[in-house]
Short mmCIF file of C-alpha atoms and ligand atoms in Angstrom, two decimals:
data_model
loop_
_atom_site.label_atom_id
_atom_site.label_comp_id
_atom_site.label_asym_id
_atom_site.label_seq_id
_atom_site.Cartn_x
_atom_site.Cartn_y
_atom_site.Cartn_z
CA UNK A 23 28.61 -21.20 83.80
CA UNK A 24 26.91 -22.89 80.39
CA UNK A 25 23.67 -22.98 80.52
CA UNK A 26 22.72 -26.98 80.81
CA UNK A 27 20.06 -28.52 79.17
CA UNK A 28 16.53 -28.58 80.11
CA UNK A 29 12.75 -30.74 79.92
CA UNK A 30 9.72 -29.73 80.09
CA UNK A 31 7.74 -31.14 82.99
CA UNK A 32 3.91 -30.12 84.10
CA UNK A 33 3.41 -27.25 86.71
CA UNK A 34 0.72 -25.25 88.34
CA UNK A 35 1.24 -21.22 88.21
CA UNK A 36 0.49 -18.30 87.64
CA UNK A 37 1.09 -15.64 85.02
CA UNK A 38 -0.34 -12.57 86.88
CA UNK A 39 -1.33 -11.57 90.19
CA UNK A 40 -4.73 -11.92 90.03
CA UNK A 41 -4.98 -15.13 87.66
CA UNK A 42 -6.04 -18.08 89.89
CA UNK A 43 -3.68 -20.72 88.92
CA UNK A 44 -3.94 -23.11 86.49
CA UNK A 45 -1.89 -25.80 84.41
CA UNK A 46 1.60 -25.13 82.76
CA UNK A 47 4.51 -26.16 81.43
CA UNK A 48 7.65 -25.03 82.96
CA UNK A 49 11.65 -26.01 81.97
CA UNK A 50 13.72 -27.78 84.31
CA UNK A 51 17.33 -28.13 83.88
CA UNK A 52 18.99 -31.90 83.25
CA UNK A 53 21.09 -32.81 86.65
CA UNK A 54 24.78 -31.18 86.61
CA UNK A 55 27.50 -32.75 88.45
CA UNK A 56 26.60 -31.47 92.04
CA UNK A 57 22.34 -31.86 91.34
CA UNK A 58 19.31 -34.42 92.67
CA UNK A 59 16.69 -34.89 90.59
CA UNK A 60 13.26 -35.27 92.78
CA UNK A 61 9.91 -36.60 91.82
CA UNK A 62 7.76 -34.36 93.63
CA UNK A 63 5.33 -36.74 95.42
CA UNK A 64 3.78 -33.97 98.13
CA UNK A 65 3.90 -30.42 98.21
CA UNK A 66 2.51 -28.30 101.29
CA UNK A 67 0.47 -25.04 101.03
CA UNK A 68 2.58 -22.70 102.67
CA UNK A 69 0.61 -19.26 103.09
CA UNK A 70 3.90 -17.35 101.70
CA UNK A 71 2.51 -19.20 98.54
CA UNK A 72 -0.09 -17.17 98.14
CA UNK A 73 1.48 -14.00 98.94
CA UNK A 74 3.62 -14.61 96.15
CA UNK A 75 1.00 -16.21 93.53
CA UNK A 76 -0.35 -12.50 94.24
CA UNK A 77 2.53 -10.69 94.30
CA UNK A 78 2.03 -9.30 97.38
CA UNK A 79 5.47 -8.64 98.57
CA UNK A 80 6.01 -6.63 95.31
CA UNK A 81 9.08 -9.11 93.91
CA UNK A 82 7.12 -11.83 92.48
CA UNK A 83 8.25 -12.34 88.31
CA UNK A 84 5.90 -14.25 86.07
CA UNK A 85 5.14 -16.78 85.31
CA UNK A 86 5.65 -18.21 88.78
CA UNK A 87 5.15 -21.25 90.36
CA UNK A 88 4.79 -21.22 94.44
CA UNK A 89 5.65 -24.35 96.77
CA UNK A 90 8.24 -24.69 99.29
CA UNK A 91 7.43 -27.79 101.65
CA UNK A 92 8.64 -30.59 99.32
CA UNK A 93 9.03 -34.36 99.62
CA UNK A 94 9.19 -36.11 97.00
CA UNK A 95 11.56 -39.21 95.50
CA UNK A 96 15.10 -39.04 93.93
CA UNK A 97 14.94 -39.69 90.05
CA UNK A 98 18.93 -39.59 89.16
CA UNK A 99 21.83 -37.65 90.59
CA UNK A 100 24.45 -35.79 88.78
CA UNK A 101 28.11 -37.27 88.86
CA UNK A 102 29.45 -35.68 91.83
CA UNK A 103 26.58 -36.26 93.98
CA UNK A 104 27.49 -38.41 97.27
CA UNK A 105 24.68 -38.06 99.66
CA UNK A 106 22.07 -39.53 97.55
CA UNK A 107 21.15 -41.76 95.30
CA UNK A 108 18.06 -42.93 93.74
CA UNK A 109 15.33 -43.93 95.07
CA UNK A 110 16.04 -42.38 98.51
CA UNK A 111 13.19 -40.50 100.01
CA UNK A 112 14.13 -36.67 100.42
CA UNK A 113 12.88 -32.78 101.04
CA UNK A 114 13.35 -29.32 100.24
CA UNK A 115 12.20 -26.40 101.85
CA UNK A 116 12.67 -22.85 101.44
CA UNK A 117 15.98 -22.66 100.58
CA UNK A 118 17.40 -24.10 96.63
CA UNK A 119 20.92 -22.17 96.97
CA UNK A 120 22.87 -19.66 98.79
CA UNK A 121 26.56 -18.00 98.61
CA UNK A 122 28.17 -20.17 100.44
CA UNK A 123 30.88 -18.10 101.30
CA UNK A 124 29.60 -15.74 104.07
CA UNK A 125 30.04 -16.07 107.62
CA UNK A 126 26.15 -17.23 107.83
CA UNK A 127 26.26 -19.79 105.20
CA UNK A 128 29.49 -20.98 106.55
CA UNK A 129 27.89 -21.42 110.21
CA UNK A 130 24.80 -23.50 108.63
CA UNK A 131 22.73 -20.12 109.03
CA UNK A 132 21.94 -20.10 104.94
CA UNK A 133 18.81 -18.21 105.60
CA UNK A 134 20.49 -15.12 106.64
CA UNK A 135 23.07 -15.60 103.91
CA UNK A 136 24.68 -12.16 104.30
CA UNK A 137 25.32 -12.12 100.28
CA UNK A 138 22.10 -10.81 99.44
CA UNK A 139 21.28 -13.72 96.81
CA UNK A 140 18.23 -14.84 97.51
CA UNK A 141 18.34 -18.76 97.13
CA UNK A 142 14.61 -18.91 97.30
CA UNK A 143 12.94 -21.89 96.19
CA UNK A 144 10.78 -20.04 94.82
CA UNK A 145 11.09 -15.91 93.62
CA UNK A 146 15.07 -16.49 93.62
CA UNK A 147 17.68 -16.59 91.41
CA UNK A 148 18.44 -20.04 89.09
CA UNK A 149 22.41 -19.55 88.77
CA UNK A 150 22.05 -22.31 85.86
CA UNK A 151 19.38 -21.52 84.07
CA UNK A 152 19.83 -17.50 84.54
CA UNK A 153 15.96 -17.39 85.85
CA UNK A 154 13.35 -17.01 88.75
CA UNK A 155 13.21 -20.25 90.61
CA UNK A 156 10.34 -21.94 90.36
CA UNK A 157 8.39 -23.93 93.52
CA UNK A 158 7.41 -27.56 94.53
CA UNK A 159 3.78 -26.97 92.81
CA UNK A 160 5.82 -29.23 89.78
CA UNK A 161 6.35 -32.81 88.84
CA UNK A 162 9.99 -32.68 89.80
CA UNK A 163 12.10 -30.42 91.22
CA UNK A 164 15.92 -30.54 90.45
CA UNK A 165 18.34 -28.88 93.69
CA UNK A 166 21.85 -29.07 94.40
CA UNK A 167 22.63 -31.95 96.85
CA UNK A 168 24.05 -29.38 99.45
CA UNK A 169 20.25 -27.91 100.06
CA UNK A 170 18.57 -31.77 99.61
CA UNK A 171 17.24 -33.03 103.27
CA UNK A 172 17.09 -36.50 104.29
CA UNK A 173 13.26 -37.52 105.30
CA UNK A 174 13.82 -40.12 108.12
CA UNK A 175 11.91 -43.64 107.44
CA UNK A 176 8.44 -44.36 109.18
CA UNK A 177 6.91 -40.76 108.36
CA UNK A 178 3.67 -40.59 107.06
CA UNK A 179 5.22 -38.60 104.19
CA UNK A 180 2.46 -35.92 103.29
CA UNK A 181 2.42 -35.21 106.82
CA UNK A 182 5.79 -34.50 106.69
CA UNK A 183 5.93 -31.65 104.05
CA UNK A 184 4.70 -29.42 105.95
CA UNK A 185 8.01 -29.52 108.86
CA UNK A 186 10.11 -28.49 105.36
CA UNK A 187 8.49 -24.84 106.20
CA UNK A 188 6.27 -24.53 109.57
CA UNK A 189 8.21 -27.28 110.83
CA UNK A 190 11.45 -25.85 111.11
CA UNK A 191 10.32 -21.89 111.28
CA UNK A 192 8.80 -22.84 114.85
CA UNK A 193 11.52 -25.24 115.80
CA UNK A 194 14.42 -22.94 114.99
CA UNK A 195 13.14 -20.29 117.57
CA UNK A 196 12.20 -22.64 120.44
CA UNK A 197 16.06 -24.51 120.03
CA UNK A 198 17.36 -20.63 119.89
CA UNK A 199 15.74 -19.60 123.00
CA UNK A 200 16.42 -23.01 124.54
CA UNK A 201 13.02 -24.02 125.22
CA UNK A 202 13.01 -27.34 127.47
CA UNK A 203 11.44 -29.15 131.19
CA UNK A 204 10.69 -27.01 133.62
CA UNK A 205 9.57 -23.69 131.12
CA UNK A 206 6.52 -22.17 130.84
CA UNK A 207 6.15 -21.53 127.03
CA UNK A 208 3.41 -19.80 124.94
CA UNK A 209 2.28 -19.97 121.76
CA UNK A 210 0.28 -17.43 120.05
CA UNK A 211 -2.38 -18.50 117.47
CA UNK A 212 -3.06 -22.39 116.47
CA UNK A 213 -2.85 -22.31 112.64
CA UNK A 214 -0.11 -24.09 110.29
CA UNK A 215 2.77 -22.59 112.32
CA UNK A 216 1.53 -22.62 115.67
CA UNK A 217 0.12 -26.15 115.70
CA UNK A 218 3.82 -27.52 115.04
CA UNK A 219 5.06 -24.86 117.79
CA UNK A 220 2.91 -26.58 120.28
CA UNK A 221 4.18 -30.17 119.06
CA UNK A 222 7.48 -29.29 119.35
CA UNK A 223 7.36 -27.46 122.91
CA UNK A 224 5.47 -30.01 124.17
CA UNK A 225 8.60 -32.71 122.81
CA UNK A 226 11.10 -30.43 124.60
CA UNK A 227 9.13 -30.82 128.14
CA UNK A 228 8.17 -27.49 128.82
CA UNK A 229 4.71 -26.23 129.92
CA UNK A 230 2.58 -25.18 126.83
CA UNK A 231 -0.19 -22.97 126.95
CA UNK A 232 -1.76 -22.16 123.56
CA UNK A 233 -3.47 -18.39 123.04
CA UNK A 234 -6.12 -18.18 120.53
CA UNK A 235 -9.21 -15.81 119.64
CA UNK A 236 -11.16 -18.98 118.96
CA UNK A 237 -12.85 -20.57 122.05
CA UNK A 238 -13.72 -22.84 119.50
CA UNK A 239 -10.22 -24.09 119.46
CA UNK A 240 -9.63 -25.21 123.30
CA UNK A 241 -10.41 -28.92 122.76
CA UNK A 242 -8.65 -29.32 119.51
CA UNK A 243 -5.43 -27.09 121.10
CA UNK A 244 -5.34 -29.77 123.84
CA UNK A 245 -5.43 -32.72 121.21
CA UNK A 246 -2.84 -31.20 119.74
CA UNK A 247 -0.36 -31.21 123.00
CA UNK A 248 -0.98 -27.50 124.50
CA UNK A 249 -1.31 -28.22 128.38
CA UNK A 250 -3.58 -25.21 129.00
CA UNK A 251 -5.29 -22.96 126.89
CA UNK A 252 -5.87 -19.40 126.80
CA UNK A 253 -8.74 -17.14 125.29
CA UNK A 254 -6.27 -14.25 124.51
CA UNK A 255 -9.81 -11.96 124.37
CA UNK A 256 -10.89 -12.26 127.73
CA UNK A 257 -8.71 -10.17 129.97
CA UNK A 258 -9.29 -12.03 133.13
CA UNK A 259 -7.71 -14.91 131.64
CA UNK A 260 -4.77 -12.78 129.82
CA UNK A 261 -4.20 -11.24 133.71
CA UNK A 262 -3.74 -14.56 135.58
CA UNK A 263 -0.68 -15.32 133.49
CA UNK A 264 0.99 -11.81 134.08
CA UNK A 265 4.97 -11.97 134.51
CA UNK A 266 4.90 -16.00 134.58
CA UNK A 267 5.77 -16.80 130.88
CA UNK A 268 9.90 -18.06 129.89
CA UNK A 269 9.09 -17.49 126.01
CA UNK A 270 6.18 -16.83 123.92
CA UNK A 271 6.34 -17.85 119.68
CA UNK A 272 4.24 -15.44 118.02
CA UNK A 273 2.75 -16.90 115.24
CA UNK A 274 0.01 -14.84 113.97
CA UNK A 275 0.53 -12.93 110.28
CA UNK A 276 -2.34 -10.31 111.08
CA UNK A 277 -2.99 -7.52 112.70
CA UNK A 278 -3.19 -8.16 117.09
CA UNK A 279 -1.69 -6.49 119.99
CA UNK A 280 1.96 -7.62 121.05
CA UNK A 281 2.26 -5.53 124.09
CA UNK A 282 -0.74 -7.95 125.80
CA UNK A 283 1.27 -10.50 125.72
CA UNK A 284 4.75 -8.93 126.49
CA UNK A 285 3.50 -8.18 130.01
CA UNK A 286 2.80 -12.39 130.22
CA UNK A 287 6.98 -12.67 130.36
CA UNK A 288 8.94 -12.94 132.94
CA UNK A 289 11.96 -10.77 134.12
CA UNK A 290 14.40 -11.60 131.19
CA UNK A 291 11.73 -13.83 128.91
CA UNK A 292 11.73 -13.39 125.17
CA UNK A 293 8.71 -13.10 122.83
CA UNK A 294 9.72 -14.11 118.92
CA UNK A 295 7.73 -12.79 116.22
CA UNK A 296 7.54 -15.73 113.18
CA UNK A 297 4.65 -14.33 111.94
CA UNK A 298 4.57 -11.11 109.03
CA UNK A 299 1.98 -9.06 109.58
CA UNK A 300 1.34 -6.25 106.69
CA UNK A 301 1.78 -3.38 108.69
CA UNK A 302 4.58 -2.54 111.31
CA UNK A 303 3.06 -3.81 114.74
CA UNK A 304 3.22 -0.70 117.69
CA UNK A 305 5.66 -2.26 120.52
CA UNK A 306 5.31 -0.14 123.71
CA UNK A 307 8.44 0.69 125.49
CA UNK A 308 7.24 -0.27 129.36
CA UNK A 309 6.51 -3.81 128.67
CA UNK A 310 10.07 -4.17 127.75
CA UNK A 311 11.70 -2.21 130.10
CA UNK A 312 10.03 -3.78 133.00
CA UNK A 313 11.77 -7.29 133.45
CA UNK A 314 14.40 -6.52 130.86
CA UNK A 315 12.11 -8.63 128.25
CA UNK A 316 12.94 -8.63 124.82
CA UNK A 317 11.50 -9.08 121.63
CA UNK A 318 12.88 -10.38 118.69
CA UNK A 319 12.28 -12.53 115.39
CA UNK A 320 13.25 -15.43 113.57
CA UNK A 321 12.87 -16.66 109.61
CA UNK A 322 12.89 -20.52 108.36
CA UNK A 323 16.26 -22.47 109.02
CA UNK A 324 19.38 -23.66 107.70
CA UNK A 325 20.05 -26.80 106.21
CA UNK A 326 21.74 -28.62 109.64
CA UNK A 327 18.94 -27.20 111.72
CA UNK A 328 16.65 -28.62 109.66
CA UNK A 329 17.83 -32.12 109.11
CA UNK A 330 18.37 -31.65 113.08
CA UNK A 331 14.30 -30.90 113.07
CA UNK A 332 13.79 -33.81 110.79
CA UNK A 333 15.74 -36.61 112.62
CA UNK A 334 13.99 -35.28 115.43
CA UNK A 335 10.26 -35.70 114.00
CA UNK A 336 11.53 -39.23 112.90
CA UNK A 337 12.59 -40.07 116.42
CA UNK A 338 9.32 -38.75 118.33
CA UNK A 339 6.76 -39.18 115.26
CA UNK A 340 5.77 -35.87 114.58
CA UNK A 341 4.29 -34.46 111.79
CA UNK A 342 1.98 -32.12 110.83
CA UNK A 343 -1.79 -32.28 110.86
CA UNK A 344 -3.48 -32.13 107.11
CA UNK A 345 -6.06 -32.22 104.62
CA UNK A 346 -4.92 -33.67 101.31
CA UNK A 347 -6.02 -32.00 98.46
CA UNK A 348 -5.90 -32.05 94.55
CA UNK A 349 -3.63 -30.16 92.75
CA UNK A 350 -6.85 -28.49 90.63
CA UNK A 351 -8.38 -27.68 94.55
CA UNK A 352 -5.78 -24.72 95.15
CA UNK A 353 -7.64 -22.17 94.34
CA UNK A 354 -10.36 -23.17 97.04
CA UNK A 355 -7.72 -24.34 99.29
CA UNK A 356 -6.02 -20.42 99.08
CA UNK A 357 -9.58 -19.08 99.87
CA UNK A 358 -10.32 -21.13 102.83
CA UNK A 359 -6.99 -20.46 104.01
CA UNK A 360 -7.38 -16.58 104.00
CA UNK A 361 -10.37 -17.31 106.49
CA UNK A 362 -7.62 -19.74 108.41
CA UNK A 363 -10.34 -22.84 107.41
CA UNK A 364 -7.70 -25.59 107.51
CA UNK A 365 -6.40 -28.31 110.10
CA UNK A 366 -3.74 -27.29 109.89
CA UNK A 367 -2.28 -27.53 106.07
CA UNK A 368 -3.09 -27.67 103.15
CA UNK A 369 -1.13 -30.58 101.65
CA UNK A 370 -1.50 -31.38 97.40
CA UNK A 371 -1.17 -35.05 96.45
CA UNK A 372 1.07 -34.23 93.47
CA UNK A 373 0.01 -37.62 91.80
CA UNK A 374 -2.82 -35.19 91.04
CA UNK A 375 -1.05 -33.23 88.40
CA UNK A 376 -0.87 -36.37 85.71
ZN1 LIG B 18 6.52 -21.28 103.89
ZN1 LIG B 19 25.88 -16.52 102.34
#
């Protein structure tokens, strides 16, 4: 493959893991045949964003630039493109590329691509240019039509960022597990991810109950669609739901106990993990045993599933709940985040980086 040719655009990144960001410039390539060119109008603050800024997963290559929960406006498209044109309103999310070839990719499962090439859109591999990837945190983006998203019309469209990555990580599960009327669903922890959980649960007709440490969170839980709400700390309120639960999304990154909530599933209910906590979580064997329960996990989505998750949002208005902030505020905005002081993303107006 030649390497195509590339402009500069502005950027916000990093150059080592503990440099707060700041302005750049960063290269991106000139459309090929098959690629959209997007100006970036709204990128979310995913928290993976600052695990990589830091390097904390130990992969990240400098400079780097995070952002994964794109919307933004098509520029131009390159010659072969058919599904776009510009103009057309449009999103990307975690994914920029993937083989193609395995049996994941082929069944619309690209984020379990079997190939081992990480098509990250950020921290993975530019085929073109021979490089790291580098995130949404840019003026434009440019992604191969095949991993573009349609954003359905009547969105509030920094609202709708945010479903590009804790949209569709908590929708993907609850469609999985076949969440719908007549369930009794939980949801662990009301933060970016678990806010959209309870939207979408609450769209599918099932019974939501919201856990949180936060008694301070039961009114706002309830605005946000859970039917009942549960201070996971109190152990009298943890005990009346014993054995009654059909699935629970777990969607808390630190450290807590899953066995506590295990023993709130029914005989053959399913707890997913969507959350990463640092350090492996202890799963005790009787909670599973008893009632055949099971545990499992679940990462992003592919590209059908996601459009799926978007035409969905566009049919029952959902989007995610936000603070807008400048582009120059993400320093502050990772801060407050690490003390989960956000309702319930971060979202940068990207008309800030001019
Ligand atoms: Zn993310
Ligand atoms: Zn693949």
């Amino acid at each position: 493959m030649s390497k195509p040719t590339c402009y500069s655009v502005k950027a916000f990144g990093t150059s080592a893991p503990s440099s707060p960001l700041g302005a750049m410039a960063i290269e991106r390539r000139q459309p090929t045949p098959a690629d959209v060119q997007i100006e970036i109008l709204y990128c979310g603050v995913c928290h993976s964003d600052l695990h990589f800024a830091r390097n904390e997963w130990g992969f990240t290559q400098y400079p780097a630039v995070p952002g994964h929960e794109i919307v933004g406006r098509v520029k131009a498209v390159g010659s072969a493109v058919t599904k776009f044109k510009a103009g057309d309103t449009v999103g990307v999310g975690c994914l920029v590329d993937s083989c193609r070839t395995c049996p994941s990719c082929r069944a619309g499962f690209e984020q379990y691509c079997d190939s081992g090439l990480m098509g990250g859109t950020y921290g993975g591999w530019d085929k073109h240019l021979n490089a790291p990837t580098l995130g949404g945190y840019s003026q434009h983006i440019v992604v191969d039509e095949n991993y573009v998203l349609r954003i359905p019309a009547g969105l509030d469209l920094a609202a709708t960022a945010p479903l590009l990555c804790a949209g569709i990580t908590t929708y993907s599960p609850l469609r999985h597990w076949k969440v719908g009327p007549g369930q009794k669903v939980g949801v662990v922890g009301l933060g970016g991810l678990g806010h959209m959980a309870v939207k979408f649960a609450r769209a599918f007709g099932a019974h939501v109950v919201l856990f949180t440490t936060s008694p301070g969170k039961v009114a706002d839980a309830k605005r946000v669609g859970a039917h009942d709400v549960v201070v996971s700390t109190d152990e009298k309120q943890m005990a009346a739901h014993a054995g009654s639960f059909d699935f629970i999304l777990d969607a808390v990154s630190a450290q807590h106990d899953v066995n506590a909530y295990l023993n709130l599933l029914k005989r053959d209910g399913n707890m997913t993990l969507v959350g990463a906590p640092e350090k492996p979580l202890p799963v005790a064997s009787f909670p599973l045993l008893m009632r055949r329960r099971s545990l499992s996990g679940s990462l992003i989505g592919g590209l059908p599933e996601t459009q799926e998750m978007l035409d969905f949002c566009g049919q029952h208005g959902i989007t995610a709940d936000i603070e807008m902030i400048r582009m120059d505020q993400i320093n502050d905005a990772y801060e407050r985040m690490l003390k989960s002081d956000v309702k319930y993303r971060f979202v940068i107006d990207m008309a800030s980086l001019k």
